[in-house]
Short mmCIF file of C-alpha atoms in Angstrom, two decimals:
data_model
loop_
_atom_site.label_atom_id
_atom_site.label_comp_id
_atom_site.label_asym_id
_atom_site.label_seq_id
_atom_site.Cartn_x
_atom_site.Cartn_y
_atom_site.Cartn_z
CA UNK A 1 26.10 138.97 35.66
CA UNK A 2 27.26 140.86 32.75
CA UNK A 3 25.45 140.90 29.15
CA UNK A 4 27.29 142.94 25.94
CA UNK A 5 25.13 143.61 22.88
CA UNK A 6 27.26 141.89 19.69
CA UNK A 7 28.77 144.95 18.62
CA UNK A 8 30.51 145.00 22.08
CA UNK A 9 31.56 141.28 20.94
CA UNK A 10 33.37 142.77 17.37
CA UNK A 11 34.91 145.49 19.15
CA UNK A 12 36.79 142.50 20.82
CA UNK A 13 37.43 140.60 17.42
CA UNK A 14 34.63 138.18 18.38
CA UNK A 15 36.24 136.32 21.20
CA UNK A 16 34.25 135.13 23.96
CA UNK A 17 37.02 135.06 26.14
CA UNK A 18 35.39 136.05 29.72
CA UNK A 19 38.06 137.81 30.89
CA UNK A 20 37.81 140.19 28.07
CA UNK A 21 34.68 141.82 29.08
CA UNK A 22 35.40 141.34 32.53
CA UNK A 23 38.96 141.84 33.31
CA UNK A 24 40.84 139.70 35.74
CA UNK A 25 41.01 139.22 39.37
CA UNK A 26 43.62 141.15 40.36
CA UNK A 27 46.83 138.60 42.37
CA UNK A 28 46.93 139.28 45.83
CA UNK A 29 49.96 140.57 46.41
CA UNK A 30 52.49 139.44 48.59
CA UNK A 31 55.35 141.68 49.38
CA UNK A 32 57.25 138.65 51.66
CA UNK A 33 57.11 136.55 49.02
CA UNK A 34 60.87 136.10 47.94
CA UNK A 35 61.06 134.49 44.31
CA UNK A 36 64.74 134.57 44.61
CA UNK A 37 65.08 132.59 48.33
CA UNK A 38 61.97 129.77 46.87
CA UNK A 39 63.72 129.13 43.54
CA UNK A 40 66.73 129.04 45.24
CA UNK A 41 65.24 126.32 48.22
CA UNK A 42 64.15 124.21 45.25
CA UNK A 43 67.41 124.16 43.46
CA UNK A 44 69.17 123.16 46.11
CA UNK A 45 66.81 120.43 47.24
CA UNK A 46 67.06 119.22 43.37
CA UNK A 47 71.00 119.15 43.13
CA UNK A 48 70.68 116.64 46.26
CA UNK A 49 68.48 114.62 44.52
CA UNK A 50 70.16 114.37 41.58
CA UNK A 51 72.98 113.73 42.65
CA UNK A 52 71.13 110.34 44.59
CA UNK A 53 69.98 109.67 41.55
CA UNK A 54 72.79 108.97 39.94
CA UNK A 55 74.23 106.87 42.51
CA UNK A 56 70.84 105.32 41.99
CA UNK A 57 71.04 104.44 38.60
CA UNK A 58 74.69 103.45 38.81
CA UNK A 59 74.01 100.95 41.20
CA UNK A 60 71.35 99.95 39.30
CA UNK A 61 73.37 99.76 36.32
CA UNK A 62 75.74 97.73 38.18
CA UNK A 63 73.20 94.92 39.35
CA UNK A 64 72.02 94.64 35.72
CA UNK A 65 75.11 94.11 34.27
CA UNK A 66 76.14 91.18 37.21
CA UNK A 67 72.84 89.64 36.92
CA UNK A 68 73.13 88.92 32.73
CA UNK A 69 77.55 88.62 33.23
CA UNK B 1 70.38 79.53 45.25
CA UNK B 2 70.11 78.01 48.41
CA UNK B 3 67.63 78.37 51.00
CA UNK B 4 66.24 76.97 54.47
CA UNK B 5 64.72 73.93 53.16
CA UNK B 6 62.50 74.11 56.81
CA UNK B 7 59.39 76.14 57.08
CA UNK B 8 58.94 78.20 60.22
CA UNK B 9 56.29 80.15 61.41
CA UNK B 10 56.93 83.89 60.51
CA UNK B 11 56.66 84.37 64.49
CA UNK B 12 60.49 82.96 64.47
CA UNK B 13 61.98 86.21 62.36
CA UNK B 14 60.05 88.51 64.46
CA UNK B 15 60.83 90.17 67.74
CA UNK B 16 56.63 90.73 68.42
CA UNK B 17 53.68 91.02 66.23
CA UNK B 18 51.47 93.51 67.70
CA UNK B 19 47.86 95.18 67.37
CA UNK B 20 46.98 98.57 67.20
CA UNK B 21 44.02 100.64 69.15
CA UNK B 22 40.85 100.04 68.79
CA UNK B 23 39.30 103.25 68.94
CA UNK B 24 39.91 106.66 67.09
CA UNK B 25 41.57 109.82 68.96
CA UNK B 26 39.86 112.71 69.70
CA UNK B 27 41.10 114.67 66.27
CA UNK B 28 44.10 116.84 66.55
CA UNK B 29 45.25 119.47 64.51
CA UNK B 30 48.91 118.70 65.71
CA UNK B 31 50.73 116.35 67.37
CA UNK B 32 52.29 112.86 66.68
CA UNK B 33 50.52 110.81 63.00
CA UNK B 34 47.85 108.56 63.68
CA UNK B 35 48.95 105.95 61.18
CA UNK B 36 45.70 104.52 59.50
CA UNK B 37 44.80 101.68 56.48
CA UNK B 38 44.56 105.41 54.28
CA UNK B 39 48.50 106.32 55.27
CA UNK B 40 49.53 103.26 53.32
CA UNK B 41 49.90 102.58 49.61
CA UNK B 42 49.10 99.61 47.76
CA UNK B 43 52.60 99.50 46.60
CA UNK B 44 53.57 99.69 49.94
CA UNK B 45 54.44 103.44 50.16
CA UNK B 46 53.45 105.53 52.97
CA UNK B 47 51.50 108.66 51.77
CA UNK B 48 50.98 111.43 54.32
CA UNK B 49 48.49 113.69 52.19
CA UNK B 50 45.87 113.30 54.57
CA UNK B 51 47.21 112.52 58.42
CA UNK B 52 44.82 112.42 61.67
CA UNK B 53 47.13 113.20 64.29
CA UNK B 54 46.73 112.68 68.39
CA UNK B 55 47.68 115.30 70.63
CA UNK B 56 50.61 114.85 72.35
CA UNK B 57 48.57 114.35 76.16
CA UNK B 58 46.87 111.49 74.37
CA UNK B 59 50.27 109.78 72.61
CA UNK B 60 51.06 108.08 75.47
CA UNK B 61 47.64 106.26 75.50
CA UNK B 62 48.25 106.16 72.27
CA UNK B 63 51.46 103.68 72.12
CA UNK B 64 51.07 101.36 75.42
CA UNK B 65 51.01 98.36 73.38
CA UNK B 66 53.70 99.54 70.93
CA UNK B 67 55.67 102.65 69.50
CA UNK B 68 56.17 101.95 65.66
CA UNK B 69 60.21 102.50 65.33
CA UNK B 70 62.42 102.61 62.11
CA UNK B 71 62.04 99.56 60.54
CA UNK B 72 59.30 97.83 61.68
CA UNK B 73 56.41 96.85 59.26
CA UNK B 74 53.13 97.97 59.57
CA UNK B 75 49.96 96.70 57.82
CA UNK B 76 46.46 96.80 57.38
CA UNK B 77 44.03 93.47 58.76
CA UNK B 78 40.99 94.31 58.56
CA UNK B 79 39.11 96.02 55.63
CA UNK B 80 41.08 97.17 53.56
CA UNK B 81 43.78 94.07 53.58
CA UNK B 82 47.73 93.93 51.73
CA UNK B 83 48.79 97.10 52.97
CA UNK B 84 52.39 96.62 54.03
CA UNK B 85 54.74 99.59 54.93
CA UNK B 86 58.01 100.18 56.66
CA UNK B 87 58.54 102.71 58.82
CA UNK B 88 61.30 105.40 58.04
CA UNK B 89 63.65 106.74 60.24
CA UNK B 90 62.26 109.73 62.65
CA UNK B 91 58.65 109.00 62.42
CA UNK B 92 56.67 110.09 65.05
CA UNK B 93 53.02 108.54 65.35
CA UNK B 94 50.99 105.64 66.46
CA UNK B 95 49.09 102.50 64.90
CA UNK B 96 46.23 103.59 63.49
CA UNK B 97 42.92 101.03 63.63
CA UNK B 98 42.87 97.89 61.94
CA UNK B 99 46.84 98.20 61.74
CA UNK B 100 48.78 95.93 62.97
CA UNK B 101 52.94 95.72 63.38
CA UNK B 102 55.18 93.63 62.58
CA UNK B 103 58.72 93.94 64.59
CA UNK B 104 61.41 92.03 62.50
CA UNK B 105 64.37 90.37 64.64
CA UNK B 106 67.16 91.63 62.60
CA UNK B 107 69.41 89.04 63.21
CA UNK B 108 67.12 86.75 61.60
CA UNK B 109 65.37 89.23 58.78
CA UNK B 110 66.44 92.10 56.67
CA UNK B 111 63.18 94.54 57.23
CA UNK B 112 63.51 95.46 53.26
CA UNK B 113 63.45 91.95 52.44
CA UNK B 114 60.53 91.22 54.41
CA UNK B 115 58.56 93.99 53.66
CA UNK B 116 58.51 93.00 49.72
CA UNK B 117 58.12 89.64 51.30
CA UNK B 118 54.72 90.50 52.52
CA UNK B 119 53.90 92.40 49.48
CA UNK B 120 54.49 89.46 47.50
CA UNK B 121 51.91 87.00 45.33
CA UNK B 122 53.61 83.74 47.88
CA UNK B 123 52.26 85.94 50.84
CA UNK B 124 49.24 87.21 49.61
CA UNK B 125 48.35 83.77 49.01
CA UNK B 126 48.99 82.83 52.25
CA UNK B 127 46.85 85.60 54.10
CA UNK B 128 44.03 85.21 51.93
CA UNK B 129 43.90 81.29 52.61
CA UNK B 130 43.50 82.95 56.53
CA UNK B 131 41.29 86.07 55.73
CA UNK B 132 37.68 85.42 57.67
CA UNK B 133 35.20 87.07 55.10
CA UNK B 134 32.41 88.39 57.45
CA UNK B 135 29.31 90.08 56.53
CA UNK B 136 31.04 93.98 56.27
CA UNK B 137 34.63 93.77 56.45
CA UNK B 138 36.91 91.22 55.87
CA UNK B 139 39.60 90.37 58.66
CA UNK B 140 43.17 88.68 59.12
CA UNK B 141 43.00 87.43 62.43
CA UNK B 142 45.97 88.66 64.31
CA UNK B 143 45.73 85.07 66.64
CA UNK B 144 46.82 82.93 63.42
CA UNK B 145 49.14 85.67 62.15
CA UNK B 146 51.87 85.08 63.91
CA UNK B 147 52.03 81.09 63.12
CA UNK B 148 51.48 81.27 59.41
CA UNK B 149 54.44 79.39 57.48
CA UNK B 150 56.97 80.45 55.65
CA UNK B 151 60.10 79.98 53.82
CA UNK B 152 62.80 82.26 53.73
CA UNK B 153 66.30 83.00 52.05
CA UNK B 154 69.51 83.11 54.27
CA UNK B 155 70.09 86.64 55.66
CA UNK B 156 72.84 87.29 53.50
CA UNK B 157 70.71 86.75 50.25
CA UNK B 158 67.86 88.79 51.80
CA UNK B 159 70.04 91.33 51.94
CA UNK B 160 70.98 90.95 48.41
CA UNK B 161 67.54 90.89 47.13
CA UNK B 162 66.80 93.85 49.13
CA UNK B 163 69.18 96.00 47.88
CA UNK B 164 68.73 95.04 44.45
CA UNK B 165 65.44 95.88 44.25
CA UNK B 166 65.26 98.59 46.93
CA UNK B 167 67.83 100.86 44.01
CA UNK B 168 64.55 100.76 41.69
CA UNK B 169 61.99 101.68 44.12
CA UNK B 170 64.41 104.71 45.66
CA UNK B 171 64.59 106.12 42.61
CA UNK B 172 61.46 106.28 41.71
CA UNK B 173 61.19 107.76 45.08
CA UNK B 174 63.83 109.98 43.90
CA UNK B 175 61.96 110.99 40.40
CA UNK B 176 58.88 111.48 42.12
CA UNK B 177 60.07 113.81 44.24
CA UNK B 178 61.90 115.33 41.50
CA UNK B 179 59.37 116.10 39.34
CA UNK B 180 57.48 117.64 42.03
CA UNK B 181 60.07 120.11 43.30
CA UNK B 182 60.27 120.85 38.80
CA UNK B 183 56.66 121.91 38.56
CA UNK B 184 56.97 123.99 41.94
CA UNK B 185 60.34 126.04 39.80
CA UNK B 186 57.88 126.16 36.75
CA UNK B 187 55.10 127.73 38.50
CA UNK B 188 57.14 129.61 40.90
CA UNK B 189 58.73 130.88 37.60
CA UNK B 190 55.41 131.84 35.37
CA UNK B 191 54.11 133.86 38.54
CA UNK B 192 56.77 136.17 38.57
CA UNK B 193 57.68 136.65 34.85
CA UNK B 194 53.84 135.94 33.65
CA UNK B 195 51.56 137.30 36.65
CA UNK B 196 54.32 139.82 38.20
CA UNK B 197 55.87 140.61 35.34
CA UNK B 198 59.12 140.39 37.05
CA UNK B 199 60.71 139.23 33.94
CA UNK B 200 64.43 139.39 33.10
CA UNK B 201 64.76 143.30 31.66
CA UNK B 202 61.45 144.13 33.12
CA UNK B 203 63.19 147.44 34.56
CA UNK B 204 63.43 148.61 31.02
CA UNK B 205 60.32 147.85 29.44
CA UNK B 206 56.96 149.82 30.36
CA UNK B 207 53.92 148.41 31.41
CA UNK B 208 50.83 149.66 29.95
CA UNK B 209 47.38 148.99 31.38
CA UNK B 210 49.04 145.65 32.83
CA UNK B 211 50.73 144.66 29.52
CA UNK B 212 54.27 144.92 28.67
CA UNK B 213 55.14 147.64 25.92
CA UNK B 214 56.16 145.55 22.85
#
């Protein structure tokens, strides 16, 4: 637990943010991690899928227009 | 729109209607999915967020009275009831209890067709006019299953349905899956520019007591 008097409080501009009198949990860090390779993953996954989707919606488009033709 | 103008039990589009375990596996933390009432949607999705799996010694006891396979339709029949999903391609489990499967003869029925078939109100009608409400659960019972009536399209206008409606439903799939591969990229990207600080430039910038310069 951690109590500050209210001068302790104006010396912060009055917030009551926690982290401000506390500081923040520093991230684990993880060297392996690669941003680049997990971004990449994703983007690839995602041009797949939209490309589905826009057979998708053609054919969906296509149905719609036979069914009021 | 034509259609059989006969009804026939659903027994007659189906190459076997079968009933799953009766027990519960030792759990597993691997090994082939336990497919249970939980597994399937009431939309008629399967959702693997939470799987029980057997180990593979056990998945033989597991699947002596039948191996779900691609395109058969599983559902729930006791408890929980209206739970109706197919089964994909490459899926790798067992019934789970209370489930039951349904095998379609594809010569007969298109397995899309059938499984919004059995989601439908016409069907839903039908199996609660069965349902035996007992004193905890209610049940279907899998004896009169097989000879409840129905009336169904020709195969070719199954087919039709099915694929008309199937283009909605995949990509809603497809947009669900979507969005959740976009909020992975979002957070993947606020970690490393936000937390990191591996923003674009950040080679050139100076970071004071954990805060950029600037």
């Amino acid at each position: 637990v951690k109590l500050v008097d209210r001068a302790t409080i104006e010396a912060h501009d009055w917030s009551l943010t926690p982290g401000r009198y506390v500081g923040v949990a520093p991230e684990e860090p993880d060297e392996d991690f690669d941003f680049e390779e997990a971004l990449r993953a994703i983007h690839i996954d995602l041009q797949g899928l939209n490309e589905e989707a826009a057979e998708l919606a053609a054919r969906i488009s296509r149905n719609f227009a036979e069914l009021v033709a | 729109v034509s259609t059989a103008t006969t009804e026939v039990p659903i027994e007659a589009f189906t190459l076997g209607i079968f009933d799953g375990p009766h027990a519960t596996p030792k759990p597993s933390d691997e090994g082939p999915i336990f497919l249970g009432i939980k597994n399937v949607t009431e939309d008629g999705r399967l959702d693997f967020s939470e799987i029980r799996h057997v180990s593979e010694n056990e998945f033989p006891n597991w699947t002596r009275r039948v191996r779900p396979q691609k395109d058969d339709i599983v559902f729930s029949y006791e408890a929980t009831l209206h739970r109706y999903a197919r089964i994909p391609e490459g899926f790798v489990g067992c019934l789970g209890r209370r489930m039951g499967l349904v095998r379609p003869d594809q010569d007969k029925v298109d397995p899309a067709f059938l499984h919004y078939y059995f989601l439908s109100r016409i069907w839903r009608t039908k199996m609660e006019a069965i349902t035996i409400n007992g004193a905890t659960v209610n049940r279907i019972p899998l004896t009169i299953f097989p000879d409840v009536l129905v009336k169904l399209p020709r195969l070719n206008q199954q087919q039709a349905i099915a694929e008309t409606l199937s283009a909605y439903d995949d990509l809603i799939e497809n947009n669900r899956r979507r969005t959740a591969l976009l909020e992975e990229a979002a957070r993947l990207l606020y970690r490393e520019w936000f937390v990191r600080l591996r923003f674009p430039g950040h080679e050139h910038v100076r970071i004071i007591e954990g805060i950029p310069e600037g």
